[in-house]
PDB file of N, CA, C and O in Angstrom:
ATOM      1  N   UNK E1235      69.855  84.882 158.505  1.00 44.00           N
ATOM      2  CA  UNK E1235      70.692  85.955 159.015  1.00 44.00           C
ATOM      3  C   UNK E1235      70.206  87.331 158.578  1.00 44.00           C
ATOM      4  O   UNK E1235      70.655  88.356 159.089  1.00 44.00           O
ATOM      5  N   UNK E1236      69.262  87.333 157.604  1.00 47.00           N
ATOM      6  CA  UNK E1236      69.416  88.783 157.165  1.00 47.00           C
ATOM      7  C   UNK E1236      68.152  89.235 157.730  1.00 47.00           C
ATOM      8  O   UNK E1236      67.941  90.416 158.006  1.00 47.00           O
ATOM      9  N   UNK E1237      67.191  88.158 157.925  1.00 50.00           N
ATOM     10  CA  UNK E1237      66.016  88.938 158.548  1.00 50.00           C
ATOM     11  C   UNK E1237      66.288  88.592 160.136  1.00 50.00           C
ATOM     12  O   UNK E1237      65.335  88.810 160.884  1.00 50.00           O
ATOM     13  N   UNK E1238      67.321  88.148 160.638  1.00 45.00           N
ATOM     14  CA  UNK E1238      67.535  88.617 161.877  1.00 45.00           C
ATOM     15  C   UNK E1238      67.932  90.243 161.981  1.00 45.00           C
ATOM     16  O   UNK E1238      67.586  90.989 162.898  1.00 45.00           O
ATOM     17  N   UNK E1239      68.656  90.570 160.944  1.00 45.00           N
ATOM     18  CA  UNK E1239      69.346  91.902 160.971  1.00 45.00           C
ATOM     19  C   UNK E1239      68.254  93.172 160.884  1.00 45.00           C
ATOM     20  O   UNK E1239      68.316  94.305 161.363  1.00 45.00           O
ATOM     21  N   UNK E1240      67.125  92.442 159.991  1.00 49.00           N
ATOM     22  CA  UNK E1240      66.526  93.444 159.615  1.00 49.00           C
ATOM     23  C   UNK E1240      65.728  93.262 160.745  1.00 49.00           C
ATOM     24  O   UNK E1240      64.983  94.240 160.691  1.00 49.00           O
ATOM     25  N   UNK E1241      65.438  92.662 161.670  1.00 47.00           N
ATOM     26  CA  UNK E1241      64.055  92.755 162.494  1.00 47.00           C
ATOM     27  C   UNK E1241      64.603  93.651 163.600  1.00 47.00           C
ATOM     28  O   UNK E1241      63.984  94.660 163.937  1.00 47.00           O
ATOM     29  N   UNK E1242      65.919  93.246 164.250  1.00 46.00           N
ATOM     30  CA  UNK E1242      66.602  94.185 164.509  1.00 46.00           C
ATOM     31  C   UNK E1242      67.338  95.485 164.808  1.00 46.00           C
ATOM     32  O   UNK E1242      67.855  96.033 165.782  1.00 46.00           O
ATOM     33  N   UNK E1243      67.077  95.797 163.093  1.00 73.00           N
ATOM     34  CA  UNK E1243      66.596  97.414 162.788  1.00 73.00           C
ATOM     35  C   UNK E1243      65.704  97.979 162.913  1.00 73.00           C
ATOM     36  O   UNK E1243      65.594  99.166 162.609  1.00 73.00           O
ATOM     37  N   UNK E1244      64.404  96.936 163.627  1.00 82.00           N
ATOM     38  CA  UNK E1244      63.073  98.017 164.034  1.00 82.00           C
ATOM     39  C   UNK E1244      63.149  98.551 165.524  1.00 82.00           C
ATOM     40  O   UNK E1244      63.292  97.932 166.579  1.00 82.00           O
ATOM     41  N   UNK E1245      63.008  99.883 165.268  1.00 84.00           N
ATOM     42  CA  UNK E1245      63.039 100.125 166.522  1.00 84.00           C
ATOM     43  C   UNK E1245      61.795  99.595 168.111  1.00 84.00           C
ATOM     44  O   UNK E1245      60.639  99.176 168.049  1.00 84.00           O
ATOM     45  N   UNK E1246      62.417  99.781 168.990  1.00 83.00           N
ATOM     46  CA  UNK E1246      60.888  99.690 169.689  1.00 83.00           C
ATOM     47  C   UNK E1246      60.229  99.799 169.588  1.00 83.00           C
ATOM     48  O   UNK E1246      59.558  98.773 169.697  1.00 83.00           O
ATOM     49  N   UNK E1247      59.760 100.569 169.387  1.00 80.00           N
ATOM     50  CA  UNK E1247      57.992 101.121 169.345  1.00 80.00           C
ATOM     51  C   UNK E1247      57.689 101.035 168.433  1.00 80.00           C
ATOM     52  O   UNK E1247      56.487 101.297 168.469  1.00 80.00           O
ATOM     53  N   UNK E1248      58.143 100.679 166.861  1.00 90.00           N
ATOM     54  CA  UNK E1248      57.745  99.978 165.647  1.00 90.00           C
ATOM     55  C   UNK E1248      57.771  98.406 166.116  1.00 90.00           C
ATOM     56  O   UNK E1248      56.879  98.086 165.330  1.00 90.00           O
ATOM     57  N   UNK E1249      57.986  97.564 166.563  1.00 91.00           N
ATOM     58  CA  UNK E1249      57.788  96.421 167.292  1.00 91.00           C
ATOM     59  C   UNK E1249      57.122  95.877 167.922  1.00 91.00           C
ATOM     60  O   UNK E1249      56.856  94.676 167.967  1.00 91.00           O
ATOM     61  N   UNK E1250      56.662  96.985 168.665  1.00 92.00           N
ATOM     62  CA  UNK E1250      55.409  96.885 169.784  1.00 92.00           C
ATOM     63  C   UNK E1250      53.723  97.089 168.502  1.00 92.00           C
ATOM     64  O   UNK E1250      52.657  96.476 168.553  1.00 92.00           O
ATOM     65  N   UNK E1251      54.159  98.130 167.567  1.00 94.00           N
ATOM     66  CA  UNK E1251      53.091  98.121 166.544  1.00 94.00           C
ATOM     67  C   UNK E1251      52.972  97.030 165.817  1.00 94.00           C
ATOM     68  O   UNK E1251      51.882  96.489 165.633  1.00 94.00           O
ATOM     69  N   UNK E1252      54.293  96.515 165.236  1.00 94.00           N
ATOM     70  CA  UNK E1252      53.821  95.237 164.266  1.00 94.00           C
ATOM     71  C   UNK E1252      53.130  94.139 165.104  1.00 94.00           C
ATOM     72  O   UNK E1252      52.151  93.496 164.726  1.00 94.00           O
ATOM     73  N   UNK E1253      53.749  94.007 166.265  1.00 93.00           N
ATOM     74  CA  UNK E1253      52.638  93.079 166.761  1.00 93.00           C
ATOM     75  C   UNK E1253      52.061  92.768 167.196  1.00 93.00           C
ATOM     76  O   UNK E1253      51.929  91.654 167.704  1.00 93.00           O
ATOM     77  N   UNK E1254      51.082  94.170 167.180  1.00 94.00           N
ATOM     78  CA  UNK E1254      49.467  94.642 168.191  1.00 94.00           C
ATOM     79  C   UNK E1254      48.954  94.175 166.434  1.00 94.00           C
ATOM     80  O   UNK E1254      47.861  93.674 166.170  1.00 94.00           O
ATOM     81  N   UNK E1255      50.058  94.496 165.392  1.00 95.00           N
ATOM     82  CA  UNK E1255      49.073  94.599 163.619  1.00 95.00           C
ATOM     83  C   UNK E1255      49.284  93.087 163.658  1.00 95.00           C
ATOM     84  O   UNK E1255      48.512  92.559 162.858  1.00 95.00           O
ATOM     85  N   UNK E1256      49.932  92.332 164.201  1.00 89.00           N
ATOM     86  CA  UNK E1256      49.760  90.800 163.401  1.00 89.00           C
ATOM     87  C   UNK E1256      49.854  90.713 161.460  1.00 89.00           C
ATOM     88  O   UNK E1256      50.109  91.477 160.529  1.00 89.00           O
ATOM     89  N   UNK E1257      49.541  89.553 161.627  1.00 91.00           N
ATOM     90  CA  UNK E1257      49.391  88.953 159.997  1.00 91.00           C
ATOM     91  C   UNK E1257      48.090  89.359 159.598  1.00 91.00           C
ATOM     92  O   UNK E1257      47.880  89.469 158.390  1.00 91.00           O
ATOM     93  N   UNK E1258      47.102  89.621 160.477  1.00 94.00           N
ATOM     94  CA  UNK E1258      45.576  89.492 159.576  1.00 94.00           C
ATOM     95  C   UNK E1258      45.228  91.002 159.482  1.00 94.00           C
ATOM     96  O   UNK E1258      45.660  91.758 160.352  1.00 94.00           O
ATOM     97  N   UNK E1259      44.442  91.489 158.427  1.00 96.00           N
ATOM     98  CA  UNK E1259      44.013  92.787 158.538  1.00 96.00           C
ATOM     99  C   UNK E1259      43.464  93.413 159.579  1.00 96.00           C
ATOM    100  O   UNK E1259      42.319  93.007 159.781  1.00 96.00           O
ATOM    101  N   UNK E1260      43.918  94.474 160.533  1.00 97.00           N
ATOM    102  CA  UNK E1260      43.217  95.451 161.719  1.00 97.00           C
ATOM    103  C   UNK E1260      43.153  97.072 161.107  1.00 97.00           C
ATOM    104  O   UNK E1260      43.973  97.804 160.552  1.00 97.00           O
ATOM    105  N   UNK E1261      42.057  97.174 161.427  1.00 97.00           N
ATOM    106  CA  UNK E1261      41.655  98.351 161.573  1.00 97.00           C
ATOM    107  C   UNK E1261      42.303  99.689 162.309  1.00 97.00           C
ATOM    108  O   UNK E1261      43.082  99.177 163.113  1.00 97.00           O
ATOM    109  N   UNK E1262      42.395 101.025 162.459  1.00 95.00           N
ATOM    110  CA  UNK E1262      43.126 101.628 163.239  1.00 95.00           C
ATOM    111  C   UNK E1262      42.718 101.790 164.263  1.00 95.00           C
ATOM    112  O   UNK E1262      43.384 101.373 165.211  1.00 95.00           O
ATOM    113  N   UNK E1263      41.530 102.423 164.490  1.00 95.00           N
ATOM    114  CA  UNK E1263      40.529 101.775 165.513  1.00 95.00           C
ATOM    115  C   UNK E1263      41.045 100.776 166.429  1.00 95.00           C
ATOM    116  O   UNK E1263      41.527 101.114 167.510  1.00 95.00           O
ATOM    117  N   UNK E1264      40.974  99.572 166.061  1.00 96.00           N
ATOM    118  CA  UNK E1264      41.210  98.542 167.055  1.00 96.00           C
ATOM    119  C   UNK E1264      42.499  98.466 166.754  1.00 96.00           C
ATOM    120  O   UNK E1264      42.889  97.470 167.364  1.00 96.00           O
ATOM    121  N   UNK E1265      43.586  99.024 166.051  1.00 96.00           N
ATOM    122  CA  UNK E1265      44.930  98.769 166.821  1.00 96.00           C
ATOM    123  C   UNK E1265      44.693 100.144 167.996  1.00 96.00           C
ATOM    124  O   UNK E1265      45.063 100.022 169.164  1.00 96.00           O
ATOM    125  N   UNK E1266      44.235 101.031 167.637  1.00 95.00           N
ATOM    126  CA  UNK E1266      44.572 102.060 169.207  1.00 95.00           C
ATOM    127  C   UNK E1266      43.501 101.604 170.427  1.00 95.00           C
ATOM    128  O   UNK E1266      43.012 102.216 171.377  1.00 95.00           O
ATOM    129  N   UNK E1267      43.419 100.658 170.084  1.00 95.00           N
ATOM    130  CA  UNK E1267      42.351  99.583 171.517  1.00 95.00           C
ATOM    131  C   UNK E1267      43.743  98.680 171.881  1.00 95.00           C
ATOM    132  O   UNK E1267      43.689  97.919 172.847  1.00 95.00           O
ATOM    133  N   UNK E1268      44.679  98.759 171.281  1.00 94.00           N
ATOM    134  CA  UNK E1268      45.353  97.574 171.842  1.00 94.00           C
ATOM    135  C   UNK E1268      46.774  97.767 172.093  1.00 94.00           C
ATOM    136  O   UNK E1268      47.712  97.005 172.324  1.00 94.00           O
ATOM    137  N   UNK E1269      46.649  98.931 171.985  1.00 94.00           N
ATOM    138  CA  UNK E1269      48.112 100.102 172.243  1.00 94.00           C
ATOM    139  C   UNK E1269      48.276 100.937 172.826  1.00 94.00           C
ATOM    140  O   UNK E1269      47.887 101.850 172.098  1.00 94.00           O
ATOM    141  N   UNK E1270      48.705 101.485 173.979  1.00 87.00           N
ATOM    142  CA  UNK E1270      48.625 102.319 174.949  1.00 87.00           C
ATOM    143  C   UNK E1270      49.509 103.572 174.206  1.00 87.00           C
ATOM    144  O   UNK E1270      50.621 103.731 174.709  1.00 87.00           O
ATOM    145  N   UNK E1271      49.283 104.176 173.459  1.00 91.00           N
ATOM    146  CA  UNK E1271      49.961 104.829 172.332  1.00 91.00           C
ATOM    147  C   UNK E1271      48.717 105.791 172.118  1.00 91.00           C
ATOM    148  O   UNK E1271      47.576 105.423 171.839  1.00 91.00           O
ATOM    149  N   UNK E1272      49.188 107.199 172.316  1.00 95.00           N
ATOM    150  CA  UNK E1272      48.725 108.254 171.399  1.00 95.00           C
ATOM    151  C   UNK E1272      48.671 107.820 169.624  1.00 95.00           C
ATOM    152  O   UNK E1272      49.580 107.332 168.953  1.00 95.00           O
ATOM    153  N   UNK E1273      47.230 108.208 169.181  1.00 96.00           N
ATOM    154  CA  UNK E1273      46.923 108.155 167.928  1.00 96.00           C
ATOM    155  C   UNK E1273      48.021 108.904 166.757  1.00 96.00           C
ATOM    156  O   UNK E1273      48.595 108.404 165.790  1.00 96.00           O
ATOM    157  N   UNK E1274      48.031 110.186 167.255  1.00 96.00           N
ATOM    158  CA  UNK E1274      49.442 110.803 166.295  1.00 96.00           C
ATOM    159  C   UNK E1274      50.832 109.595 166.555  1.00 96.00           C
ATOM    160  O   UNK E1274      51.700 109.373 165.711  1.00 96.00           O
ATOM    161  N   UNK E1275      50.758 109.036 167.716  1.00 95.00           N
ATOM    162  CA  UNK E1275      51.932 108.203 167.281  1.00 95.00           C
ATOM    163  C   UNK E1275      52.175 107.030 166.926  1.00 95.00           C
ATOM    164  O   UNK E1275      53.237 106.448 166.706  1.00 95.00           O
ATOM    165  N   UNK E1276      50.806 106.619 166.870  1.00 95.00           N
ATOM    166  CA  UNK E1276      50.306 105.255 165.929  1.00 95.00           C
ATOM    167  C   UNK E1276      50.825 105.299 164.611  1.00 95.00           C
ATOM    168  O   UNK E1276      51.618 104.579 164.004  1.00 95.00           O
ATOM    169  N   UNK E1277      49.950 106.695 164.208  1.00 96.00           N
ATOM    170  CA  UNK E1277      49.908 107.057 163.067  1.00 96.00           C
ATOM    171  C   UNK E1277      51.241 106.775 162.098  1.00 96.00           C
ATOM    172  O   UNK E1277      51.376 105.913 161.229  1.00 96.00           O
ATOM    173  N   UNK E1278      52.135 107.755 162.531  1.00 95.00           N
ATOM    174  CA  UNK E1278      53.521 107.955 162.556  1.00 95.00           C
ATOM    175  C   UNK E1278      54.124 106.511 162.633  1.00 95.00           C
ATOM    176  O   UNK E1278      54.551 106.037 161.580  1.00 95.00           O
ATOM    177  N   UNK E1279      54.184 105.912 163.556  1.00 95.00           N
ATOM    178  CA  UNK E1279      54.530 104.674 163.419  1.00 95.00           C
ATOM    179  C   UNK E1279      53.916 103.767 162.229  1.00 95.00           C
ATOM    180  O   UNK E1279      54.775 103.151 161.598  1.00 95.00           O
ATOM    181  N   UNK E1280      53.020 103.640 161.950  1.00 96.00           N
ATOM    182  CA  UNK E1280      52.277 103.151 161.108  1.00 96.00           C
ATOM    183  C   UNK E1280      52.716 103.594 159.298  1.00 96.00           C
ATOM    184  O   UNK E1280      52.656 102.945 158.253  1.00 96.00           O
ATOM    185  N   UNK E1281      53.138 104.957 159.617  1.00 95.00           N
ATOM    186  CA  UNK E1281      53.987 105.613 157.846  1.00 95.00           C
ATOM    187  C   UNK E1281      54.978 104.954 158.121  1.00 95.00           C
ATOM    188  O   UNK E1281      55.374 104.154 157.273  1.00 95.00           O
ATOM    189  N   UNK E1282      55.448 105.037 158.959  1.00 94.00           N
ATOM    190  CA  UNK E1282      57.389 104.712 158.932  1.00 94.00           C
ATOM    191  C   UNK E1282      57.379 103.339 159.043  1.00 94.00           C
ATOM    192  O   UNK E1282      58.512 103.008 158.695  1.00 94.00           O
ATOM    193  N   UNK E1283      56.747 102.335 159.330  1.00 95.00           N
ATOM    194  CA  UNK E1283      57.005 100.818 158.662  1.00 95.00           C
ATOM    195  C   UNK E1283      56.129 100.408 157.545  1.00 95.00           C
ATOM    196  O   UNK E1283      56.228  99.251 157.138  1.00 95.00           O
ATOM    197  N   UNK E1284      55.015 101.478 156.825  1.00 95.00           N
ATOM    198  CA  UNK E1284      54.930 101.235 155.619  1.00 95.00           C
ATOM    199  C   UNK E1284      56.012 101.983 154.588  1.00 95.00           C
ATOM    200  O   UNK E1284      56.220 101.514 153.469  1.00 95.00           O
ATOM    201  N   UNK E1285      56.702 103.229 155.082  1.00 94.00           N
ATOM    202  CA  UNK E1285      57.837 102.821 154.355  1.00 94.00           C
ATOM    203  C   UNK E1285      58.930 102.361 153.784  1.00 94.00           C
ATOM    204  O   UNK E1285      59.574 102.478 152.742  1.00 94.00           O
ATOM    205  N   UNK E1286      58.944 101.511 155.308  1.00 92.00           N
ATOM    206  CA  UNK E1286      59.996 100.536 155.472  1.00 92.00           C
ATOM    207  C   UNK E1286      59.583  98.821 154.577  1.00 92.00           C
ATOM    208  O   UNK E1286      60.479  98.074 154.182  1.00 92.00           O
ATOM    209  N   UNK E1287      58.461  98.587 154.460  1.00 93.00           N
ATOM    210  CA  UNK E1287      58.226  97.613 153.647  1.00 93.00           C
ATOM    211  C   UNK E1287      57.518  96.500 154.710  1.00 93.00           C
ATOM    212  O   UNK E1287      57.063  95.432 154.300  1.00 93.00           O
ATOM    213  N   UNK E1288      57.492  96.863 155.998  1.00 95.00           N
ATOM    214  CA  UNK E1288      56.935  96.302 156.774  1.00 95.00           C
ATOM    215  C   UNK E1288      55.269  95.392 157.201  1.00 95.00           C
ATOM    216  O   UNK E1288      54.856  94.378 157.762  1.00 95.00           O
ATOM    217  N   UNK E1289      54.633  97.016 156.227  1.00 96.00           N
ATOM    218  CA  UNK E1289      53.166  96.509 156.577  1.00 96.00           C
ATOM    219  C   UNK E1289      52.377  97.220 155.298  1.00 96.00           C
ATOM    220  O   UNK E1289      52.868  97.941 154.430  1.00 96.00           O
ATOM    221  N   UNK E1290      51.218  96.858 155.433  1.00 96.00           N
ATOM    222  CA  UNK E1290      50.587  97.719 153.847  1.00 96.00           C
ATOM    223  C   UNK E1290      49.197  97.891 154.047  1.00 96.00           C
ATOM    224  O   UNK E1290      48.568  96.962 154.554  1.00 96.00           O
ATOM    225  N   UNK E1291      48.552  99.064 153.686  1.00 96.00           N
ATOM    226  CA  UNK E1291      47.087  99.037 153.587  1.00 96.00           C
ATOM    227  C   UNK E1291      46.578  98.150 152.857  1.00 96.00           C
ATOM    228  O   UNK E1291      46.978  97.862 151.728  1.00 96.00           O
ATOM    229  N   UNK E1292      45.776  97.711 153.364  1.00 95.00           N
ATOM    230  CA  UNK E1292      44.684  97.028 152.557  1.00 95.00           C
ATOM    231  C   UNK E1292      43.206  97.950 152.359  1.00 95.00           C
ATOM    232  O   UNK E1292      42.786  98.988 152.872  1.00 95.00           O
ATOM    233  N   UNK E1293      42.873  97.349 151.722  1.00 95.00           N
ATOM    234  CA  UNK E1293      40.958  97.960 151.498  1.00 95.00           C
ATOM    235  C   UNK E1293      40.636  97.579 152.683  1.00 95.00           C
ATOM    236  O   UNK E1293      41.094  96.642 153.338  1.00 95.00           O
ATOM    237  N   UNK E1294      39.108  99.008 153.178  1.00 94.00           N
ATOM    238  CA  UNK E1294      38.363  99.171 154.290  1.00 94.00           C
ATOM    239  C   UNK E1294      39.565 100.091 155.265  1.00 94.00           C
ATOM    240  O   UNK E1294      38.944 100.123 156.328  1.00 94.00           O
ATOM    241  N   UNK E1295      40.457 100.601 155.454  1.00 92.00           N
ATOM    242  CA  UNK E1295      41.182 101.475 155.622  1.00 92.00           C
ATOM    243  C   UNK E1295      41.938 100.359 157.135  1.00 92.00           C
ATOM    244  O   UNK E1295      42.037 100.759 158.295  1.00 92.00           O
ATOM    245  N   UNK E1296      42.270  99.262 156.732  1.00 97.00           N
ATOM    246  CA  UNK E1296      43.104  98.388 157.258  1.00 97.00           C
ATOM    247  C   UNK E1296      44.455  98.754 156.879  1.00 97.00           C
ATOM    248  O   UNK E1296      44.791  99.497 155.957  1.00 97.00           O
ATOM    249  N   UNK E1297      45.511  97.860 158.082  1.00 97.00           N
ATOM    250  CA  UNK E1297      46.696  98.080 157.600  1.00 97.00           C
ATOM    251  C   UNK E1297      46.887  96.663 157.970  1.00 97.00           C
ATOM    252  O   UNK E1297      46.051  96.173 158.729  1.00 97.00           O
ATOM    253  N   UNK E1298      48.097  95.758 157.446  1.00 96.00           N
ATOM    254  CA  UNK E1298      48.455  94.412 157.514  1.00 96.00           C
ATOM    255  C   UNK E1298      49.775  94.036 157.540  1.00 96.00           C
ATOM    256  O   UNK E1298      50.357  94.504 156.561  1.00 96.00           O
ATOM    257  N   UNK E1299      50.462  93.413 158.224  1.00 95.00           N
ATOM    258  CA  UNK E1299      52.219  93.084 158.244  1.00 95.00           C
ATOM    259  C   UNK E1299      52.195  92.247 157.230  1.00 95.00           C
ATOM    260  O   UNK E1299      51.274  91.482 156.945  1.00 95.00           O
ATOM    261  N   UNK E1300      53.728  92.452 156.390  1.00 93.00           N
ATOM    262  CA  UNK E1300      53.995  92.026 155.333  1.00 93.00           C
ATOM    263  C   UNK E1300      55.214  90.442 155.456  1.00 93.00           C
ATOM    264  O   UNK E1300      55.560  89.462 154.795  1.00 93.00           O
ATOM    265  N   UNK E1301      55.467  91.130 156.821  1.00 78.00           N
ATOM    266  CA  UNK E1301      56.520  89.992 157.230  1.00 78.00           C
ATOM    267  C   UNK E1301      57.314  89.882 158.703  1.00 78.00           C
ATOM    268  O   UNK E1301      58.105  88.963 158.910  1.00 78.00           O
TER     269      UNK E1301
END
């Protein structure tokens, strides 16, 4: 129940990012190959569900979903 609630709380277009990012490490690069999304709003999207706890850099300037 609670990570129904919380998945919930992502908005659209944080949704559509987590899962162009998947589980395995992508590059930014090839997430804006796979997102019909302006880069500033990748970007942006990309702070606001790492501050949400969503996703995390990794090394090589990857980002990765956490859950």
């Amino acid at each position: 129940p609670l990570m129904q609630a919380e998945r919930s709380a992502i908005a659209p277009e944080d949704e559509s990012v987590l899962t162009a990012i998947g589980f395995d490490p992508i590059s930014v690069d090839s997430l804006l190959e796979r997102l019909a999304m302006p880069a500033e709003q990748v970007m942006a999207r990309l702070t606001e569900l790492e501050i949400a706890g969503h996703i995390a850099p990794v090394p090589g300037g990857k980002y990765q979903r956490l859950a």
